């Protein structure tokens, strides 16, 4: 199973890296590598993390890592990384715009 990082998730990684780099550029690089490694490991157990509560019907799952959440969807032959967000962010408004949970 392959893992696809969407453009939105790539933009999230860039923002995360930039934020961490303000205080510690080395840690920014290593943390982004850690996040990418966790994304890659999802191929080993794609259904190993829970569906997002209240939005189970969308098939979106979340995998925590530190203060961040990796949001992804499992397809037939691939895992699609949708977003990587800080757990304090309002992920519902980003992932599930108005009307999607009806």
CSV table of N, CA and C in Angstrom, one decimal:
chain,number,residue,atom,x,y,z
A,1,UNK,N,0.9,-1.2,0.0
A,1,UNK,CA,0.0,0.0,0.0
A,1,UNK,C,0.9,1.2,0.0
A,2,UNK,N,0.6,2.2,-0.8
A,2,UNK,CA,1.3,3.4,-0.9
A,2,UNK,C,0.7,4.5,-0.1
A,3,UNK,N,1.5,5.5,0.3
A,3,UNK,CA,1.1,6.6,1.1
A,3,UNK,C,1.2,7.9,0.2
A,4,UNK,N,0.2,8.6,0.0
A,4,UNK,CA,0.2,9.8,-0.8
A,4,UNK,C,0.0,11.0,0.2
A,5,UNK,N,0.9,11.9,0.1
A,5,UNK,CA,0.8,13.2,0.9
A,5,UNK,C,0.1,14.2,0.0
A,6,UNK,N,-1.0,14.7,0.3
A,6,UNK,CA,-1.7,15.7,-0.5
A,6,UNK,C,-1.0,17.0,-0.4
A,7,UNK,N,-1.4,17.9,-1.3
A,7,UNK,CA,-0.8,19.3,-1.3
A,7,UNK,C,-1.1,20.0,0.0
A,8,UNK,N,-2.3,19.8,0.5
A,8,UNK,CA,-2.8,20.4,1.7
A,8,UNK,C,-1.9,19.9,2.9
A,9,UNK,N,-1.6,18.6,2.9
A,9,UNK,CA,-0.7,18.1,4.0
A,9,UNK,C,0.7,18.6,3.8
A,10,UNK,N,1.2,18.7,2.6
A,10,UNK,CA,2.5,19.3,2.4
A,10,UNK,C,2.6,20.7,2.9
A,11,UNK,N,1.5,21.5,2.6
A,11,UNK,CA,1.5,22.9,3.1
A,11,UNK,C,1.5,22.9,4.6
A,12,UNK,N,0.7,22.0,5.2
A,12,UNK,CA,0.7,21.9,6.7
A,12,UNK,C,2.1,21.6,7.2
A,13,UNK,N,2.8,20.7,6.6
A,13,UNK,CA,4.2,20.3,7.1
A,13,UNK,C,5.1,21.5,6.9
A,14,UNK,N,5.0,22.3,5.9
A,14,UNK,CA,5.8,23.5,5.7
A,14,UNK,C,5.5,24.5,6.8
A,15,UNK,N,4.2,24.7,7.1
A,15,UNK,CA,3.9,25.6,8.2
A,15,UNK,C,4.4,25.1,9.6
A,16,UNK,N,4.3,23.9,9.8
A,16,UNK,CA,4.8,23.3,11.1
A,16,UNK,C,6.3,23.5,11.2
A,17,UNK,N,7.0,23.2,10.1
A,17,UNK,CA,8.4,23.3,10.1
A,17,UNK,C,8.8,24.8,10.3
A,18,UNK,N,8.2,25.7,9.6
A,18,UNK,CA,8.5,27.1,9.8
A,18,UNK,C,8.3,27.6,11.2
A,19,UNK,N,7.2,27.1,11.8
A,19,UNK,CA,6.9,27.5,13.2
A,19,UNK,C,8.0,27.0,14.1
A,20,UNK,N,8.3,25.8,14.0
A,20,UNK,CA,9.3,25.2,14.9
A,20,UNK,C,10.7,25.8,14.7
A,21,UNK,N,11.0,26.1,13.4
A,21,UNK,CA,12.3,26.7,13.0
A,21,UNK,C,12.5,28.1,13.6
A,22,UNK,N,11.5,28.8,14.0
A,22,UNK,CA,11.6,30.1,14.6
A,22,UNK,C,12.5,30.0,15.9
A,23,UNK,N,12.3,28.9,16.6
A,23,UNK,CA,13.1,28.7,17.8
A,23,UNK,C,14.2,27.7,17.7
A,24,UNK,N,14.0,26.7,16.8
A,24,UNK,CA,15.0,25.6,16.7
A,24,UNK,C,15.0,25.0,15.3
A,25,UNK,N,15.8,25.5,14.4
A,25,UNK,CA,15.8,25.0,13.0
A,25,UNK,C,16.2,23.5,12.9
A,26,UNK,N,17.1,23.1,13.7
A,26,UNK,CA,17.5,21.6,13.7
A,26,UNK,C,16.3,20.8,14.1
A,27,UNK,N,15.6,21.2,15.1
A,27,UNK,CA,14.5,20.4,15.6
A,27,UNK,C,13.3,20.4,14.6
A,28,UNK,N,13.2,21.5,13.9
A,28,UNK,CA,12.2,21.6,12.8
A,28,UNK,C,12.4,20.5,11.8
A,29,UNK,N,13.6,20.4,11.3
A,29,UNK,CA,13.9,19.4,10.3
A,29,UNK,C,13.7,18.0,10.9
A,30,UNK,N,14.2,17.7,12.1
A,30,UNK,CA,14.0,16.3,12.6
A,30,UNK,C,12.5,16.0,12.9
A,31,UNK,N,11.8,17.0,13.3
A,31,UNK,CA,10.4,16.7,13.6
A,31,UNK,C,9.6,16.5,12.4
A,32,UNK,N,9.9,17.2,11.3
A,32,UNK,CA,9.2,17.0,10.0
A,32,UNK,C,9.5,15.5,9.5
A,33,UNK,N,10.7,15.1,9.7
A,33,UNK,CA,11.1,13.8,9.3
A,33,UNK,C,10.3,12.7,10.2
A,34,UNK,N,10.2,13.0,11.4
A,34,UNK,CA,9.4,12.1,12.3
A,34,UNK,C,8.0,12.0,11.9
A,35,UNK,N,7.4,13.2,11.5
A,35,UNK,CA,6.0,13.2,11.1
A,35,UNK,C,5.8,12.3,9.8
A,36,UNK,N,6.8,12.5,8.9
A,36,UNK,CA,6.7,11.8,7.6
A,36,UNK,C,6.9,10.3,7.8
A,37,UNK,N,7.8,10.0,8.8
A,37,UNK,CA,8.0,8.5,9.1
A,37,UNK,C,6.7,7.9,9.6
A,38,UNK,N,6.0,8.7,10.5
A,38,UNK,CA,4.7,8.2,11.0
A,38,UNK,C,3.7,8.0,9.9
A,39,UNK,N,3.7,8.9,9.0
A,39,UNK,CA,2.8,8.8,7.8
A,39,UNK,C,3.1,7.5,7.1
A,40,UNK,N,4.4,7.3,6.8
A,40,UNK,CA,4.8,6.1,6.1
A,40,UNK,C,4.4,4.8,6.8
A,41,UNK,N,4.5,4.8,8.1
A,41,UNK,CA,4.1,3.6,8.9
A,41,UNK,C,2.7,3.3,8.9
A,42,UNK,N,1.8,4.2,8.5
A,42,UNK,CA,0.4,3.9,8.4
A,42,UNK,C,0.1,2.8,7.4
A,43,UNK,N,1.0,2.6,6.4
A,43,UNK,CA,0.9,1.5,5.4
A,43,UNK,C,0.9,0.1,6.1
A,44,UNK,N,1.6,0.0,7.3
A,44,UNK,CA,1.7,-1.2,8.0
A,44,UNK,C,0.3,-1.6,8.6
A,45,UNK,N,-0.4,-0.7,9.2
A,45,UNK,CA,-1.7,-0.9,9.8
A,45,UNK,C,-2.6,0.2,9.5
A,46,UNK,N,-3.1,0.3,8.3
A,46,UNK,CA,-3.9,1.4,7.8
A,46,UNK,C,-5.2,1.7,8.6
A,47,UNK,N,-5.8,0.6,9.1
A,47,UNK,CA,-7.0,0.8,9.9
A,47,UNK,C,-6.7,0.8,11.4
A,48,UNK,N,-5.5,1.0,11.8
A,48,UNK,CA,-5.1,0.9,13.2
A,48,UNK,C,-5.5,2.1,14.1
A,49,UNK,N,-5.9,3.1,13.5
A,49,UNK,CA,-6.3,4.3,14.2
A,49,UNK,C,-7.7,4.6,14.0
A,50,UNK,N,-8.3,5.3,15.0
A,50,UNK,CA,-9.8,5.4,14.9
A,50,UNK,C,-10.3,6.4,13.9
A,51,UNK,N,-11.5,6.2,13.5
A,51,UNK,CA,-12.2,7.2,12.6
A,51,UNK,C,-12.5,8.4,13.5
A,52,UNK,N,-12.6,9.6,12.8
A,52,UNK,CA,-12.8,10.8,13.5
A,52,UNK,C,-14.3,10.8,14.1
A,53,UNK,N,-14.4,10.9,15.4
A,53,UNK,CA,-15.8,10.8,16.0
A,53,UNK,C,-16.7,11.9,15.4
A,54,UNK,N,-18.0,11.5,15.2
A,54,UNK,CA,-19.0,12.3,14.5
A,54,UNK,C,-18.9,12.4,13.0
A,55,UNK,N,-17.8,11.9,12.5
A,55,UNK,CA,-17.6,12.0,11.0
A,55,UNK,C,-17.1,10.6,10.5
A,56,UNK,N,-17.6,9.6,11.2
A,56,UNK,CA,-17.2,8.2,10.8
A,56,UNK,C,-17.6,8.0,9.3
A,57,UNK,N,-18.7,8.5,8.9
A,57,UNK,CA,-19.2,8.2,7.5
A,57,UNK,C,-18.2,8.8,6.4
A,58,UNK,N,-17.3,9.6,6.8
A,58,UNK,CA,-16.4,10.2,5.8
A,58,UNK,C,-15.2,9.3,5.6
A,59,UNK,N,-15.0,8.3,6.5
A,59,UNK,CA,-13.8,7.4,6.4
A,59,UNK,C,-12.5,8.1,6.8
A,60,UNK,N,-12.5,9.3,7.4
A,60,UNK,CA,-11.3,10.0,7.8
A,60,UNK,C,-10.9,9.4,9.1
A,61,UNK,N,-9.6,9.1,9.2
A,61,UNK,CA,-9.0,8.6,10.5
A,61,UNK,C,-8.0,9.6,11.0
A,62,UNK,N,-7.6,9.5,12.2
A,62,UNK,CA,-6.6,10.4,12.8
A,62,UNK,C,-5.6,9.6,13.6
A,63,UNK,N,-4.3,10.0,13.4
A,63,UNK,CA,-3.2,9.3,14.1
A,63,UNK,C,-2.5,10.4,14.8
A,64,UNK,N,-2.5,10.4,16.2
A,64,UNK,CA,-1.8,11.4,16.9
A,64,UNK,C,-0.3,11.2,16.9
A,65,UNK,N,0.4,12.3,17.0
A,65,UNK,CA,1.9,12.2,17.2
A,65,UNK,C,2.3,13.5,17.8
A,66,UNK,N,2.7,13.4,19.1
A,66,UNK,CA,3.0,14.6,19.9
A,66,UNK,C,1.7,15.5,20.0
A,67,UNK,N,1.9,16.8,19.7
A,67,UNK,CA,0.7,17.7,19.7
A,67,UNK,C,0.0,17.8,18.4
A,68,UNK,N,0.3,16.9,17.5
A,68,UNK,CA,-0.2,16.9,16.1
A,68,UNK,C,-1.1,15.7,15.8
A,69,UNK,N,-2.0,15.9,14.9
A,69,UNK,CA,-2.9,14.9,14.4
A,69,UNK,C,-2.7,14.7,12.9
A,70,UNK,N,-2.4,13.5,12.5
A,70,UNK,CA,-2.3,13.2,11.1
A,70,UNK,C,-3.7,12.7,10.6
A,71,UNK,N,-4.3,13.4,9.7
A,71,UNK,CA,-5.7,13.0,9.2
A,71,UNK,C,-5.5,12.3,7.9
A,72,UNK,N,-6.1,11.1,7.8
A,72,UNK,CA,-5.9,10.3,6.5
A,72,UNK,C,-7.1,9.5,6.2
A,73,UNK,N,-7.2,9.1,5.0
A,73,UNK,CA,-8.2,8.2,4.5
A,73,UNK,C,-7.6,7.0,3.8
A,74,UNK,N,-8.1,5.8,4.1
A,74,UNK,CA,-7.6,4.6,3.5
A,74,UNK,C,-8.4,4.3,2.3
A,75,UNK,N,-7.7,4.1,1.2
A,75,UNK,CA,-8.4,3.7,-0.1
A,75,UNK,C,-8.0,2.2,-0.4
A,76,UNK,N,-8.4,1.8,-1.5
A,76,UNK,CA,-8.2,0.4,-1.9
A,76,UNK,C,-6.7,0.0,-2.0
A,77,UNK,N,-5.9,0.9,-2.6
A,77,UNK,CA,-4.5,0.6,-2.8
A,77,UNK,C,-3.6,1.7,-2.2
A,78,UNK,N,-4.1,2.7,-1.5
A,78,UNK,CA,-3.3,3.8,-1.0
A,78,UNK,C,-3.9,4.4,0.2
A,79,UNK,N,-3.1,5.1,1.0
A,79,UNK,CA,-3.5,5.9,2.1
A,79,UNK,C,-3.2,7.4,1.7
A,80,UNK,N,-4.2,8.2,1.8
A,80,UNK,CA,-4.1,9.6,1.4
A,80,UNK,C,-4.1,10.4,2.7
A,81,UNK,N,-2.9,11.1,2.9
A,81,UNK,CA,-2.7,12.0,4.0
A,81,UNK,C,-3.4,13.3,3.7
A,82,UNK,N,-4.5,13.7,4.4
A,82,UNK,CA,-5.3,14.8,4.0
A,82,UNK,C,-4.7,16.1,4.7
A,83,UNK,N,-4.4,16.0,5.9
A,83,UNK,CA,-3.9,17.2,6.7
A,83,UNK,C,-3.1,16.7,7.9
A,84,UNK,N,-2.2,17.6,8.3
A,84,UNK,CA,-1.4,17.4,9.5
A,84,UNK,C,-1.6,18.6,10.3
A,85,UNK,N,-2.3,18.6,11.4
A,85,UNK,CA,-2.7,19.8,12.2
A,85,UNK,C,-2.3,19.7,13.6
A,86,UNK,N,-2.1,20.8,14.2
A,86,UNK,CA,-1.9,20.9,15.7
A,86,UNK,C,-3.2,20.5,16.3
A,87,UNK,N,-3.2,19.7,17.4
A,87,UNK,CA,-4.4,19.2,18.1
A,87,UNK,C,-5.2,20.4,18.6
A,88,UNK,N,-4.6,21.6,18.8
A,88,UNK,CA,-5.4,22.7,19.3
A,88,UNK,C,-6.2,23.4,18.2
A,89,UNK,N,-5.9,23.1,16.9
A,89,UNK,CA,-6.6,23.7,15.8
A,89,UNK,C,-8.0,23.2,15.7
A,90,UNK,N,-8.9,24.0,15.1
A,90,UNK,CA,-10.3,23.6,14.9
A,90,UNK,C,-10.3,22.7,13.6
A,91,UNK,N,-9.9,21.5,13.8
A,91,UNK,CA,-9.8,20.6,12.6
A,91,UNK,C,-11.1,20.4,11.9
A,92,UNK,N,-12.2,20.4,12.7
A,92,UNK,CA,-13.5,20.2,12.0
A,92,UNK,C,-13.8,21.2,10.9
A,93,UNK,N,-13.5,22.5,11.2
A,93,UNK,CA,-13.8,23.5,10.2
A,93,UNK,C,-12.9,23.4,8.9
A,94,UNK,N,-11.7,22.7,9.1
A,94,UNK,CA,-10.8,22.6,8.0
A,94,UNK,C,-11.1,21.3,7.2
A,95,UNK,N,-11.4,20.2,7.9
A,95,UNK,CA,-11.6,18.9,7.3
A,95,UNK,C,-13.1,18.7,6.8
A,96,UNK,N,-14.0,19.3,7.6
A,96,UNK,CA,-15.4,19.1,7.4
A,96,UNK,C,-16.2,20.4,7.3
A,97,UNK,N,-16.0,21.1,6.2
A,97,UNK,CA,-16.7,22.4,6.1
A,97,UNK,C,-18.2,22.2,6.3
A,98,UNK,N,-18.9,23.3,6.6
A,98,UNK,CA,-20.3,23.3,6.9
A,98,UNK,C,-21.1,22.4,6.0
A,99,UNK,N,-22.0,21.6,6.6
A,99,UNK,CA,-22.8,20.7,5.8
A,99,UNK,C,-22.3,19.3,5.5
A,100,UNK,N,-21.0,19.1,5.8
A,100,UNK,CA,-20.5,17.8,5.4
A,100,UNK,C,-20.9,16.7,6.4
A,101,UNK,N,-21.3,17.0,7.6
A,101,UNK,CA,-21.6,16.0,8.5
A,101,UNK,C,-23.1,15.7,8.6
A,102,UNK,N,-23.8,16.0,7.6
A,102,UNK,CA,-25.3,15.8,7.6
A,102,UNK,C,-25.6,14.5,6.9
